[in-house]
Structures are given as C-alpha cells and as structure tokens.
CSV table of C-alpha atoms in Angstrom, one decimal:
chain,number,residue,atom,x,y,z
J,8,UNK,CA,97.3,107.0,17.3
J,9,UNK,CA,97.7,103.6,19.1
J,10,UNK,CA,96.2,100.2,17.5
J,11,UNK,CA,96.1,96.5,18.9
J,12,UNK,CA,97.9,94.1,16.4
J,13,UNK,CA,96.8,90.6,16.8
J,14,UNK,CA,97.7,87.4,15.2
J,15,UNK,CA,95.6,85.0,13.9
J,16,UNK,CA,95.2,81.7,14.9
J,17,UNK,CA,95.2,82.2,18.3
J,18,UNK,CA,93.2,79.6,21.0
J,19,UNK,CA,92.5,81.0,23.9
J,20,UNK,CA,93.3,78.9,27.1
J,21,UNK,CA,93.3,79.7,30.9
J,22,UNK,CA,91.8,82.2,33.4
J,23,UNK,CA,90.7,85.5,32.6
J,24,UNK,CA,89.4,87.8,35.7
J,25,UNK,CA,86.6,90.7,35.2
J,26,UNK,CA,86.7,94.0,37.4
J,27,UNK,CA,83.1,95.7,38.1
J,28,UNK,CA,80.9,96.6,35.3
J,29,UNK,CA,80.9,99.7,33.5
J,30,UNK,CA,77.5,100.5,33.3
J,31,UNK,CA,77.0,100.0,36.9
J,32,UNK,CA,80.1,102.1,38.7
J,33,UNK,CA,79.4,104.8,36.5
J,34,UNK,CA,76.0,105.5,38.1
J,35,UNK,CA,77.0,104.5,41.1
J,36,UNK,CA,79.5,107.3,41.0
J,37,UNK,CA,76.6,109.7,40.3
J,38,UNK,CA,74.6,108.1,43.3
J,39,UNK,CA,77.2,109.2,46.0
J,40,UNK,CA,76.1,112.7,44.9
J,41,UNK,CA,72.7,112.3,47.1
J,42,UNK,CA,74.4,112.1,50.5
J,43,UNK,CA,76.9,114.7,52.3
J,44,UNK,CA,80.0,113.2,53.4
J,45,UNK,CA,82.5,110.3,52.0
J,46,UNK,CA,80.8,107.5,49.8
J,47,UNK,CA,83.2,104.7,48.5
J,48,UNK,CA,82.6,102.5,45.4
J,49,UNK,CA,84.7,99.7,45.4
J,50,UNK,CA,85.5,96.7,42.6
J,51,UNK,CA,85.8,100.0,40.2
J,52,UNK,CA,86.8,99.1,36.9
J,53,UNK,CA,90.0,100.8,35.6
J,54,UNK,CA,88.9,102.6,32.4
J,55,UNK,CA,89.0,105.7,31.0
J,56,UNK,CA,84.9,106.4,31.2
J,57,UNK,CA,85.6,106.4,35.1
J,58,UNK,CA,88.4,109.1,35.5
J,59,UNK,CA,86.0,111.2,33.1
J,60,UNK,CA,83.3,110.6,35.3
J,61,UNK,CA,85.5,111.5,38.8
J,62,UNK,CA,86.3,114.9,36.5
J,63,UNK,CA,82.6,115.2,36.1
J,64,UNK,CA,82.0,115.2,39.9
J,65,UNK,CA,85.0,116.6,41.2
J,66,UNK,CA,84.1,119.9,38.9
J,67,UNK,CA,80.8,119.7,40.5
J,68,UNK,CA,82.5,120.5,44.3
J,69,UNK,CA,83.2,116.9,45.1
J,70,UNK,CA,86.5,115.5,46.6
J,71,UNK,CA,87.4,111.9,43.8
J,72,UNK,CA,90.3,110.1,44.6
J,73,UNK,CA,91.0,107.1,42.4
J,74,UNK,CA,92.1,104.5,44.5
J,75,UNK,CA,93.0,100.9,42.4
J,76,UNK,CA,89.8,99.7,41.8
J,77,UNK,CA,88.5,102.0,44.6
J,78,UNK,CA,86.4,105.3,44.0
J,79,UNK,CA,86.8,107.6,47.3
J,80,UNK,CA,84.4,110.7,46.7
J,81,UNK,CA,83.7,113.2,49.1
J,82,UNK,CA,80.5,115.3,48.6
J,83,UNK,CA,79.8,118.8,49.6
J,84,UNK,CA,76.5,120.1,51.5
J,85,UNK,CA,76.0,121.8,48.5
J,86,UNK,CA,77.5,120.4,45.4
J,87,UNK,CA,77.4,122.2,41.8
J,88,UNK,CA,74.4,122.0,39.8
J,89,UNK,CA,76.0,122.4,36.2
J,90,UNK,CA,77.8,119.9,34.1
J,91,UNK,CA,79.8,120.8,31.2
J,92,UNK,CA,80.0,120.1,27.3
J,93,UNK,CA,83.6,119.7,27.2
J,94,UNK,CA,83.4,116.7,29.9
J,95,UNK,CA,79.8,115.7,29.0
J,96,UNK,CA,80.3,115.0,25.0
J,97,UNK,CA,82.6,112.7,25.8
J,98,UNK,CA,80.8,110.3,28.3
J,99,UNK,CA,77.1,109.8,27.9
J,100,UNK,CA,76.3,108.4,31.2
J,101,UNK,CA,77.2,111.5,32.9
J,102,UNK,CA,73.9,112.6,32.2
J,103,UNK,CA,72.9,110.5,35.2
J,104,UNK,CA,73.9,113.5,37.4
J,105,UNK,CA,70.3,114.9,36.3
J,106,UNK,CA,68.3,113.4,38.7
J,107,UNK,CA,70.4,113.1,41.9
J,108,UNK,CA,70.9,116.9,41.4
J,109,UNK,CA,68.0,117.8,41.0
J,110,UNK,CA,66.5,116.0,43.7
J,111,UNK,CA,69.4,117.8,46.5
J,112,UNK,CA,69.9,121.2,44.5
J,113,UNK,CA,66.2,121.5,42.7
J,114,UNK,CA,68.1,123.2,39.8
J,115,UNK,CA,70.3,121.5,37.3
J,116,UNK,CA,71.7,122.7,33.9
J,117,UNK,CA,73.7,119.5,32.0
J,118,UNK,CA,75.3,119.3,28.8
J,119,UNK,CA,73.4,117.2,26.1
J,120,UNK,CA,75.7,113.6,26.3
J,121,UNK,CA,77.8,112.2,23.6
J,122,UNK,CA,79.0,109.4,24.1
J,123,UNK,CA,79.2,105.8,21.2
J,124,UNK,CA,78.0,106.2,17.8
J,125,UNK,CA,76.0,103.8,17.9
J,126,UNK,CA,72.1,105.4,17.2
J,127,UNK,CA,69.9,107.8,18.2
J,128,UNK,CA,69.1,107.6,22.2
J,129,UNK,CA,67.0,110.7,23.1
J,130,UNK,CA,66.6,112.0,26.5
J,131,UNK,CA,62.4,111.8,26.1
J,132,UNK,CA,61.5,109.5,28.9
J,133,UNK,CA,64.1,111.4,31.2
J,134,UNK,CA,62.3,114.5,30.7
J,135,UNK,CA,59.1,113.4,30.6
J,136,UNK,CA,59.4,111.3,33.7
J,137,UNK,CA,60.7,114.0,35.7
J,138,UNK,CA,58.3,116.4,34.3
J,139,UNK,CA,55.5,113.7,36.4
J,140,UNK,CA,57.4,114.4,39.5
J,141,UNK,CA,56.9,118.5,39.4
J,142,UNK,CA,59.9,119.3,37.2
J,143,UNK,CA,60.1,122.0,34.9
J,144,UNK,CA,62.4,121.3,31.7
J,145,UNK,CA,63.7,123.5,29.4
J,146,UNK,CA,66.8,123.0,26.6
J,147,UNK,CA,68.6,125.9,25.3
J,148,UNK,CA,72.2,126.5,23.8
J,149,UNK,CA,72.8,122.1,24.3
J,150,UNK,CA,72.0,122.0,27.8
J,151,UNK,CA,69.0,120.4,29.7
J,152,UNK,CA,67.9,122.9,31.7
J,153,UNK,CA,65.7,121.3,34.8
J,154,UNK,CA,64.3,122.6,38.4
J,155,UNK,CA,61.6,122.3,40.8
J,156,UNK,CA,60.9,124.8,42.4
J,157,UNK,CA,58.7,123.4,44.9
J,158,UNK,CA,60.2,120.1,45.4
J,159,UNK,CA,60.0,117.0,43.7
J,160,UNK,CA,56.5,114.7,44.4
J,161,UNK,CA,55.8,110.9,44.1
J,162,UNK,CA,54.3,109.8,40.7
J,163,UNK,CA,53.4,106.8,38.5
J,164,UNK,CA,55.4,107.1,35.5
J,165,UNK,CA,55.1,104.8,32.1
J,166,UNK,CA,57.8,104.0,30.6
J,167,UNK,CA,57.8,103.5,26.9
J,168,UNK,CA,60.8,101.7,26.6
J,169,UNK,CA,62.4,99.7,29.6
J,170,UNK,CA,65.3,102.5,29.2
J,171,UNK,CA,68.0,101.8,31.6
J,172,UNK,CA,69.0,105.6,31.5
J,173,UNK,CA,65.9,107.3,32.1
J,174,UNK,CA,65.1,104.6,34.7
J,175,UNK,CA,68.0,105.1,37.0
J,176,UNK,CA,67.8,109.4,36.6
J,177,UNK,CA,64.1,109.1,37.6
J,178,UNK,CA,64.9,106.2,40.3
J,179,UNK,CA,67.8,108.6,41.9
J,180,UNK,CA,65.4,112.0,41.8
J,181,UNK,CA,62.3,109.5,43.7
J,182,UNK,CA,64.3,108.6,46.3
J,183,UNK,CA,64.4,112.1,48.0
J,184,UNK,CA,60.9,113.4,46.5
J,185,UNK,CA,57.7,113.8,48.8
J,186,UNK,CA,55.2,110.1,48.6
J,187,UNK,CA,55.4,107.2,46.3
J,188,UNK,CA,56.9,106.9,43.2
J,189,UNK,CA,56.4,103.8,40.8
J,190,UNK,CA,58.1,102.9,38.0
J,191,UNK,CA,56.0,101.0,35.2
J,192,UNK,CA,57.6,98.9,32.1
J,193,UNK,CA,61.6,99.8,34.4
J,194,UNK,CA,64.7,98.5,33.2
J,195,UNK,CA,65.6,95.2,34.7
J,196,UNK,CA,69.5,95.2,34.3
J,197,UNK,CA,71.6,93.3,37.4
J,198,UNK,CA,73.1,97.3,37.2
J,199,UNK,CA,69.6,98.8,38.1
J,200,UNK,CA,69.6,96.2,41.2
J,201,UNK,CA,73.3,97.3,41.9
J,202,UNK,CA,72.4,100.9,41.8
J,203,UNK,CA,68.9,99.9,44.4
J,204,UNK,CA,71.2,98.1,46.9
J,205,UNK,CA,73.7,101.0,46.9
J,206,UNK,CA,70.8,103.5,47.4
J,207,UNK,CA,68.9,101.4,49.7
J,208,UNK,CA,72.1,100.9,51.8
J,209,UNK,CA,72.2,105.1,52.0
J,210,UNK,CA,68.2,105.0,53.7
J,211,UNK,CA,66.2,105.2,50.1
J,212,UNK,CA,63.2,102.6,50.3
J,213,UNK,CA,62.6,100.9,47.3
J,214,UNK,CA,60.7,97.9,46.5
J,215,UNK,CA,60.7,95.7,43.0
J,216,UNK,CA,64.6,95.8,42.0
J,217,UNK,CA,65.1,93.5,39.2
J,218,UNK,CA,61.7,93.4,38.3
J,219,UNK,CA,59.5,95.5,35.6
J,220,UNK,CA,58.1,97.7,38.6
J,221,UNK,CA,60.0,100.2,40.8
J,222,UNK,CA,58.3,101.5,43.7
J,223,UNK,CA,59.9,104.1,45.4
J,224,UNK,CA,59.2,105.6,49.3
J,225,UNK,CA,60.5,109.5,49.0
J,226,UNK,CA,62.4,110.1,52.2
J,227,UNK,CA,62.7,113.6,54.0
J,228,UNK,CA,65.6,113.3,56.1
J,229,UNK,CA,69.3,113.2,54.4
J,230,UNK,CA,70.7,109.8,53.5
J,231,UNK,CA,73.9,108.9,54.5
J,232,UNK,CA,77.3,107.6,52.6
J,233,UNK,CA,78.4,104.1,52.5
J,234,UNK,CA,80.7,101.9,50.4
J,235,UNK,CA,79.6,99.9,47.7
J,236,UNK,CA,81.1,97.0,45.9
J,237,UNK,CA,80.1,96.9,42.2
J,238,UNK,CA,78.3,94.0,40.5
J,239,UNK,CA,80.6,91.9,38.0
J,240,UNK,CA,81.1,93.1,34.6
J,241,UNK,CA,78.6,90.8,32.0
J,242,UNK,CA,79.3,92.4,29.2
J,243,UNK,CA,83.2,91.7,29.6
J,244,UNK,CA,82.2,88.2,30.9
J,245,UNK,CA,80.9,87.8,27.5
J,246,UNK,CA,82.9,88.9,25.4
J,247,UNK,CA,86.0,86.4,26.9
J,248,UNK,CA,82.5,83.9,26.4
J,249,UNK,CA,82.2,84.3,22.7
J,250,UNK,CA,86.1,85.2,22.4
J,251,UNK,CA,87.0,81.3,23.6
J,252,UNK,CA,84.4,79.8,21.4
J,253,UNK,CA,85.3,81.9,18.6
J,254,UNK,CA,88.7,80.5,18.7
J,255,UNK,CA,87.6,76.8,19.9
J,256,UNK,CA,89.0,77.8,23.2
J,257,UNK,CA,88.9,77.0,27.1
J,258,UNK,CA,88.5,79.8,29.2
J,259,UNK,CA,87.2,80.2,33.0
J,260,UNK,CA,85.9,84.0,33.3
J,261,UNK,CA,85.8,85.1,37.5
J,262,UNK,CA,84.0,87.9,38.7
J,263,UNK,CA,80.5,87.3,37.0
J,264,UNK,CA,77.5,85.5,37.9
J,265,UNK,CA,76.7,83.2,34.7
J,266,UNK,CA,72.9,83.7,35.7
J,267,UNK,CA,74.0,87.2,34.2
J,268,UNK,CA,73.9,85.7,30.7
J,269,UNK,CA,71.8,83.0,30.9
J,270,UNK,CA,70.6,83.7,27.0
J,271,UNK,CA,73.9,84.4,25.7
J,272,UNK,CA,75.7,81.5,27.5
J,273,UNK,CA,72.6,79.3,26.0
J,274,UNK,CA,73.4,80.5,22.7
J,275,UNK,CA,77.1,79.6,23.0
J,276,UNK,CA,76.0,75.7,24.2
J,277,UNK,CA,73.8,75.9,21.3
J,278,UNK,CA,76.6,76.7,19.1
J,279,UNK,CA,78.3,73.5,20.3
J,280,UNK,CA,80.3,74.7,23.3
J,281,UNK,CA,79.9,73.5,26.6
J,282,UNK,CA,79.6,75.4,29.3
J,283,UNK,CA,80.1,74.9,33.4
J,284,UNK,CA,78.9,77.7,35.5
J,285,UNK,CA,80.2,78.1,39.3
J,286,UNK,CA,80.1,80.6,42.4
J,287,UNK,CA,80.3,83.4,40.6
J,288,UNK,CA,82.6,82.2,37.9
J,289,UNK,CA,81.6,80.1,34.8
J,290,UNK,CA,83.9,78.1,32.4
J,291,UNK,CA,83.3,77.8,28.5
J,292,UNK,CA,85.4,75.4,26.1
J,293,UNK,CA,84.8,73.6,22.8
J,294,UNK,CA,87.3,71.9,20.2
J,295,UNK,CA,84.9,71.9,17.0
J,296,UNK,CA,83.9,74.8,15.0
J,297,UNK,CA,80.7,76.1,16.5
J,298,UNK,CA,77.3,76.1,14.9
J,299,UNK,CA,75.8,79.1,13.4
J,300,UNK,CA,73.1,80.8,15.8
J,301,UNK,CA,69.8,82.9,15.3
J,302,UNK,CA,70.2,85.5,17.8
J,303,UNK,CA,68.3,88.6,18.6
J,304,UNK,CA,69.2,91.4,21.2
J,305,UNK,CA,66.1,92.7,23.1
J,306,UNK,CA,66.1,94.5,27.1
J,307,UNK,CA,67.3,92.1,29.6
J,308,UNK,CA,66.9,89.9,30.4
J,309,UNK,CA,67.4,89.2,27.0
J,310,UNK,CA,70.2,89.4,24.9
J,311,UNK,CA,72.4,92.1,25.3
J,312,UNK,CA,72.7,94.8,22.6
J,313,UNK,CA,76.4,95.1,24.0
J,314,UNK,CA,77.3,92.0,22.7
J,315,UNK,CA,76.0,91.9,19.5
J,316,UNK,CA,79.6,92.3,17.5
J,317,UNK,CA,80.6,89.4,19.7
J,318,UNK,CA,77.3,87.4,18.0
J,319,UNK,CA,78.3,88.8,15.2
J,320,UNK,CA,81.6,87.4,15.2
J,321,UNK,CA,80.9,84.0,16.1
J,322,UNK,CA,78.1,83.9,13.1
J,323,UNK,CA,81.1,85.2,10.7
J,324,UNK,CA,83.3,81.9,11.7
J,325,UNK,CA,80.5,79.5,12.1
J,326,UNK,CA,79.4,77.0,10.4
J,327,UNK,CA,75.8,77.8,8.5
J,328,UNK,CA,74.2,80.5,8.5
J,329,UNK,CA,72.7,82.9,11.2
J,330,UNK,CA,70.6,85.5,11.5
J,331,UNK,CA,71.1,88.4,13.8
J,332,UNK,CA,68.6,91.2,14.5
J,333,UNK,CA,69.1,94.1,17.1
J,334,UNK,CA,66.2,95.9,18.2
J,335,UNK,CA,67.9,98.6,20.4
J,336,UNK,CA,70.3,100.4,18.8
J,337,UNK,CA,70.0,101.9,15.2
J,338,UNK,CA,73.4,102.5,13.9
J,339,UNK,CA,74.7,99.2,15.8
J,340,UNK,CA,75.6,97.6,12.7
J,341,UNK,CA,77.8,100.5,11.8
J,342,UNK,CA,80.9,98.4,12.4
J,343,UNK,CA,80.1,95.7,10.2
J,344,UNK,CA,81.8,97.4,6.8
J,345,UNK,CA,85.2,96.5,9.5
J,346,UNK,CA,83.7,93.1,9.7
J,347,UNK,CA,83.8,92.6,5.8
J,348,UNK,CA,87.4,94.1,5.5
J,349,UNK,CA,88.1,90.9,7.2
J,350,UNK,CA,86.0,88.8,4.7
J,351,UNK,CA,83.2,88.4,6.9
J,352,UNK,CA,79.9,87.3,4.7
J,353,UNK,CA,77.3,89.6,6.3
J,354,UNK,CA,74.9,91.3,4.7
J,355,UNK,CA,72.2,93.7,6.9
J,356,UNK,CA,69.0,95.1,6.1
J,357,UNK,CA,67.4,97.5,8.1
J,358,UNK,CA,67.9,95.5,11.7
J,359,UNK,CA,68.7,92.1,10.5
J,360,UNK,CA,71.9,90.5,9.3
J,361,UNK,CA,72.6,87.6,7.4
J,362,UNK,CA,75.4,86.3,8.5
J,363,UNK,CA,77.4,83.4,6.0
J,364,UNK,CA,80.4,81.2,8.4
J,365,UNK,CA,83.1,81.1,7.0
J,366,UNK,CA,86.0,78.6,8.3
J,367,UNK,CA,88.3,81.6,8.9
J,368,UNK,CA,88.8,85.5,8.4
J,369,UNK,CA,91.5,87.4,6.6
J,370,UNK,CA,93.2,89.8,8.6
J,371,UNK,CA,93.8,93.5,7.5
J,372,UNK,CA,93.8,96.7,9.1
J,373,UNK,CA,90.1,98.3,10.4
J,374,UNK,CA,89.2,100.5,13.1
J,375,UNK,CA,87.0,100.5,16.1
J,376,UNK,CA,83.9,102.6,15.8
J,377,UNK,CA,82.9,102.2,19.5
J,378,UNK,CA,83.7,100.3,22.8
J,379,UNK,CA,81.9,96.9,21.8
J,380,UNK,CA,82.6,96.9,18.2
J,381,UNK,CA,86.8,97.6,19.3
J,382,UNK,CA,86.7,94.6,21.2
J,383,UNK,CA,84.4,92.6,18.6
J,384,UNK,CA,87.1,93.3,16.2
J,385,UNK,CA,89.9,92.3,18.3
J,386,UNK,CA,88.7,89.2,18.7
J,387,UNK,CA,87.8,88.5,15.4
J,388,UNK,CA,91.3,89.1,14.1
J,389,UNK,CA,92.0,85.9,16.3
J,390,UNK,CA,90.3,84.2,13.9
J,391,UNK,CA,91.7,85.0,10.6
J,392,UNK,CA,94.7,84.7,8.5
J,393,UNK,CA,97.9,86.8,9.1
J,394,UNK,CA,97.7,90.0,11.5
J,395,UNK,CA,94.8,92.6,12.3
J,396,UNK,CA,95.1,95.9,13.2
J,397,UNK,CA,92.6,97.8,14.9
J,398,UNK,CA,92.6,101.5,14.5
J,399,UNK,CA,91.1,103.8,16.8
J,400,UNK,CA,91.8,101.5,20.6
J,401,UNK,CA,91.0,104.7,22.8
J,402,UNK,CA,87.6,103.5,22.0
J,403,UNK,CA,88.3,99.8,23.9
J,404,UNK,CA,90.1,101.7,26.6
J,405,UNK,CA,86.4,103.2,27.7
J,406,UNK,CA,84.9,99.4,28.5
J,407,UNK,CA,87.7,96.9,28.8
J,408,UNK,CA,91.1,97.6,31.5
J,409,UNK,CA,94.2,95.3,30.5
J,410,UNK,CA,92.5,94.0,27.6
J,411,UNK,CA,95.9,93.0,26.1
J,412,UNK,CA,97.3,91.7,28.5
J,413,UNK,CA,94.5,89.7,28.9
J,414,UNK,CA,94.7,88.9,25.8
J,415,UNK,CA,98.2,87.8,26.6
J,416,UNK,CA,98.0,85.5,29.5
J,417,UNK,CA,95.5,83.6,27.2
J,418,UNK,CA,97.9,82.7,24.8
J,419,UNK,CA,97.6,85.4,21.8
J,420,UNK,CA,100.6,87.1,20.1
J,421,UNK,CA,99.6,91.0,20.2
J,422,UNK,CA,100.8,94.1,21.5
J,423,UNK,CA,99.7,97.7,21.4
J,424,UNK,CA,101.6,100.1,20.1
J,425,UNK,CA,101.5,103.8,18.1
J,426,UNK,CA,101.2,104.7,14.7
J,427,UNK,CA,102.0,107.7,13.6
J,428,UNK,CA,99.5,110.2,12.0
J,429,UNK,CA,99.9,110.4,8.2
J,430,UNK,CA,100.6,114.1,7.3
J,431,UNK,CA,100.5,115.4,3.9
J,432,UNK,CA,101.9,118.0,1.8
J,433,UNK,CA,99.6,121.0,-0.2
C-alpha cells in the first residue's frame, strides 16, 4: 500500500505546470468513438483514469496507443457495443461510451459505473434524455441496456439538473441523430466546450457551447477524425491555488485560463491573497495568514464541487470562521473525519460545515477517500505540525500526474513510498 509522507511547514514557492483536464480527455476519448479512422487527443493528462479509459476502448475493437501526453486511437467501422463491469466499476466516466455507441451501433449494453465515493449520481437524466430521442432503455443484471432501433431523432430535452454527464452522453448521441436537438438547463463546464470544439471539428453542428442551451444539427453523413488538444486542467490549477495560500505561498500555475476560476480565485483574494492572472497562466502569493471564507459550491460557473476539500482546508487554517455548503455531492464531506485527525475544527450538518481556523494542524496518519479529498489532505499536512501520511494515494494517482514531484520542485520535504499490509494471526 503506497502513502505520501509530507512535512509540515512547508511554503510553497515557484512554478508548477498543469497537463489537460481530467474531466475533459476522458470524454474526449469516448468522442473519437463516432468517426472511423485515427483520432488523436493531445495535452493528455498522465493518470491512471486514462489508461483505464484506452482499456475501455481498445476492448471495444479500437486501436489506443498512449503516446506522452498523446492519446492515438484508431476506430473500427464497427466498433463493440458492450462495456464491461470489471473495467467500468472502476471509472465512472466510462459511461460516456453510452451515447456515441448508441448513436453509430443503435445497441449498447454498459456496465453500471463506479467510480468516487462521494454520493449518489444516478443515471436518470441519461436515460430519460435518450429515451426523448427514440431510445429504448432497459437495466438488467447491472448493465444499462439501450437501442434504437429505428434511429435516433432530434428532441428538446429538460434537464433537471445542469448534469455534466448526462449532458455530454445526450450531446454525443444528437450529433448523428435525424433533425434538431436542444439541450435546456445544459452543463456549462469549459470541458462541455472542449468536448463541442472537438466534435464540431469532426463535422457535428452545434450552436450554444458554454451556454445553458445546446442546440444540435443531427448530421447523416460520417464525421471524420481529427486531433484535439485538451483544455487546461482547473481543478489542478486550483488546487496548487489554494495549496500556495494555504501555506502563505508564491506560486505561478501554467496551463490554465484563470477566467476558469474566476469564483474561486475571487475567494482566495478575498482571503487576503493576491492574485495576477496572465495568457493562460495566473500567479497567486500572500505572506499573512488568510481570512476565513463563506464559500458554497454550485454548477459552473460557480464554485467547483471538486475543490471543496481545498475550501475546506484553507477554512481549517484560517483565521475566523467560515462556512462551507456543497450542493452537489452528498457524501462529499465524507473525508472530513481525516480532516479532524489533523485537528481541523469542522463540524457539518447535513450540507454545511462550520469550519473554526486554526493557526496550524497536527499531523498524523489518514487516508484518502477519493481523488479531491487525497490531494485536499496532502496539502493540508503542509500545514500542520510534524509529518502526515496519507493512506490510500492510488486514489490521487486517478486526478493529479507527478503530484510529488510537484510537490517537490515547490520546496516540500515528501516522498512516496510503500507500507506494508498488516497481516494478522487467528
């Protein structure tokens, strides 16, 4: 079992530099699937979720080669229509194979996802999206069972919930259906954009990206590959954001457009830090203990549930109190029982947290209970007494490549190493 073993008192100084975002390649992966031939995502981030993903598609009939931070994937005329459990549980995004499948094969059969603990996020407005556009959905035996059997048609669909992953499944099944499809109350993530320019690029015609309507021209002839360079990583950017003001830092983070985080980055200068955005690039530094924060996460462009241990973190070493309340996620606050292992004063109720600064943390061992909260932890250990470990890093791996060394070249003392399972006698 490898952990991360960071000591405290760390500031954090000089230039960090963020690969392509997560939540973008990852669909963007799936996207390739709607055209024949060689597609080619580039800025690729170098993370476990992404060779998972190329398994995913490569078991499907496609040709992935990992290339650096390049994605070469060849698609077949007629790729698989069935993704498995054992690849499936382990990746949730993989369930955005649904739709481009579905629109090229007209039958599709995918594993329920697994994926973070972090809540409840059922597959509702997937289905019942889809369902608009003419297909029929079963579920049997943990599988989503979906076809069409005489094509996919343009419809106006409602959205409940400006759900990211039911809006790119039913964005990726419009672009090949018969007439207009709109998209009503659709995520507005810089990833949704990402994924319209890549599909755009391949001959879709879509009209709205980045804002709360989608409109989508089905087209009847094939589309074609291209190559793609993925949009910056914000959630990264952040967390090196709230990492350097955590520890009264100086960082410059490259590779992400500060208009990205506008709210977070505001929350940070409202803290006390001051910060100096650039060409795609933005620098963040304070000497003083920052200010406690009110902060609540809500769909972009507000406040991104992603970052909330990071909020949470900064409101642990802050001075004041602040009050933090997530509206996404359910079981987001499940790391914060880590949080007070470090002598964090936060106490939640329902979706708030009351969150008491204190001047600094104590460090002791705790593990990660999911990408965010891995890396939320991390960086609070910089703040506290003595050394940190955190348990249970595979869970980092999945959002954050070379996040020690990272850690490194900005001055901390950690390394990664493994610990041996306990074993007992009976």
């Amino acid at each position: 079992m490898d952990v991360i073993r960071v000591k405290g008192g760390a500031r954090l100084a000089g230039d960090v530099m963020v690969g392509g975002a997560k939540n973008s390649a990852l669909k963007l992966m799936a996207v390739a699937l709607l055209a024949e031939g060689r597609s080619v995502v580039a800025n690729v981030p170098r993370i476990t979720d992404i060779a998972i993903m190329a398994e995913v598609l490569r078991r499907l009939g496609c040709d992935v080669t990992l290339d650096g931070t390049e994605a070469v994937i060849d698609v077949p005329a007629e790729p698989g229509s069935e993704a498995d459990y054992d690849l499936v549980r382990r990746l949730r995004a993989s369930i955005c194979v649904l739709g481009p499948l579905l629109a090229r094969r007209g039958y599709v059969r995918v594993a329920l996802p697994g994926g973070d603990m972090i809540g409840s996020r059922g597959l509702d407005m997937h289905v019942s999206g889809l369902a608009r556009m003419g297909a029929e959905i079963s579920g049997e035996h943990g599988f989503v069972i979906a076809s069409a059997p005489g094509g996919l048609h343009g419809a106006k669909i409602w959205l409940d919930f400006p759900s990211v992953g039911a809006t790119e499944n039913i964005l990726m099944a419009a672009v090949l259906a018969k007439g207009v499809t709109e998209i009503d109350n659709a995520a507005r993530e810089p990833e949704i954009v990402d994924i319209c320019e890549m599909l755009n690029a391949m001959g879709a015609r879509i009209e709205g990206a980045g804002t709360s309507t989608l409109v989508i021209e089905g087209v009847q002839g094939p589309l074609k590959p291209v190559r793609h360079t993925t949009v910056g990583d914000r959630i990264v950017g952040g967390t090196w954001a709230y990492a350097a003001v955590m520890t009264r830092g100086d960082v410059t983070v490259h590779g992400v457009r500060p208009e990205f985080l506008d709210i977070a980055l505001d929350k940070l200068a409202t803290a006390g830090a001051t910060i100096e955005p650039g060409d795609n690039c933005f620098r963040v530094r304070t000497s003083e203990r920052p200010r406690g924060v009110d902060i609540v996460t809500l769909p972009y462009p507000g406040f991104a549930t992603d970052l909330l241990p990071m909020a949470l973190g900064l409101a642990s070493v802050a001075e004041g109190s602040s009050l933090i309340t997530e509206n996404i996620f359910d079981g987001r606050f499940m790391f914060v029982n880590e949080m007070v292992r470090l002598g964090a004063d936060i106490r939640t109720d329902g979706h708030h947290a009351v969150v008491n600064g204190r001047d600094r943390l104590s460090g002791a061992p705790v593990r990660a209970t999911d990408i965010r909260a891995g890396a939320g932890l991390v960086i609070a250990g910089l703040c506290a007494d003595g050394v940190t470990e955190v348990g249970e890093v595979h869970h980092i791996d999945r959002g954050y490549p070379d996040f020690v060394a990272d850690l490194a070249r900005l001055g901390v003392e950690v390394e990664r190493t493994d610990v041996p399972e306990p074993t007992f006698d009976f």
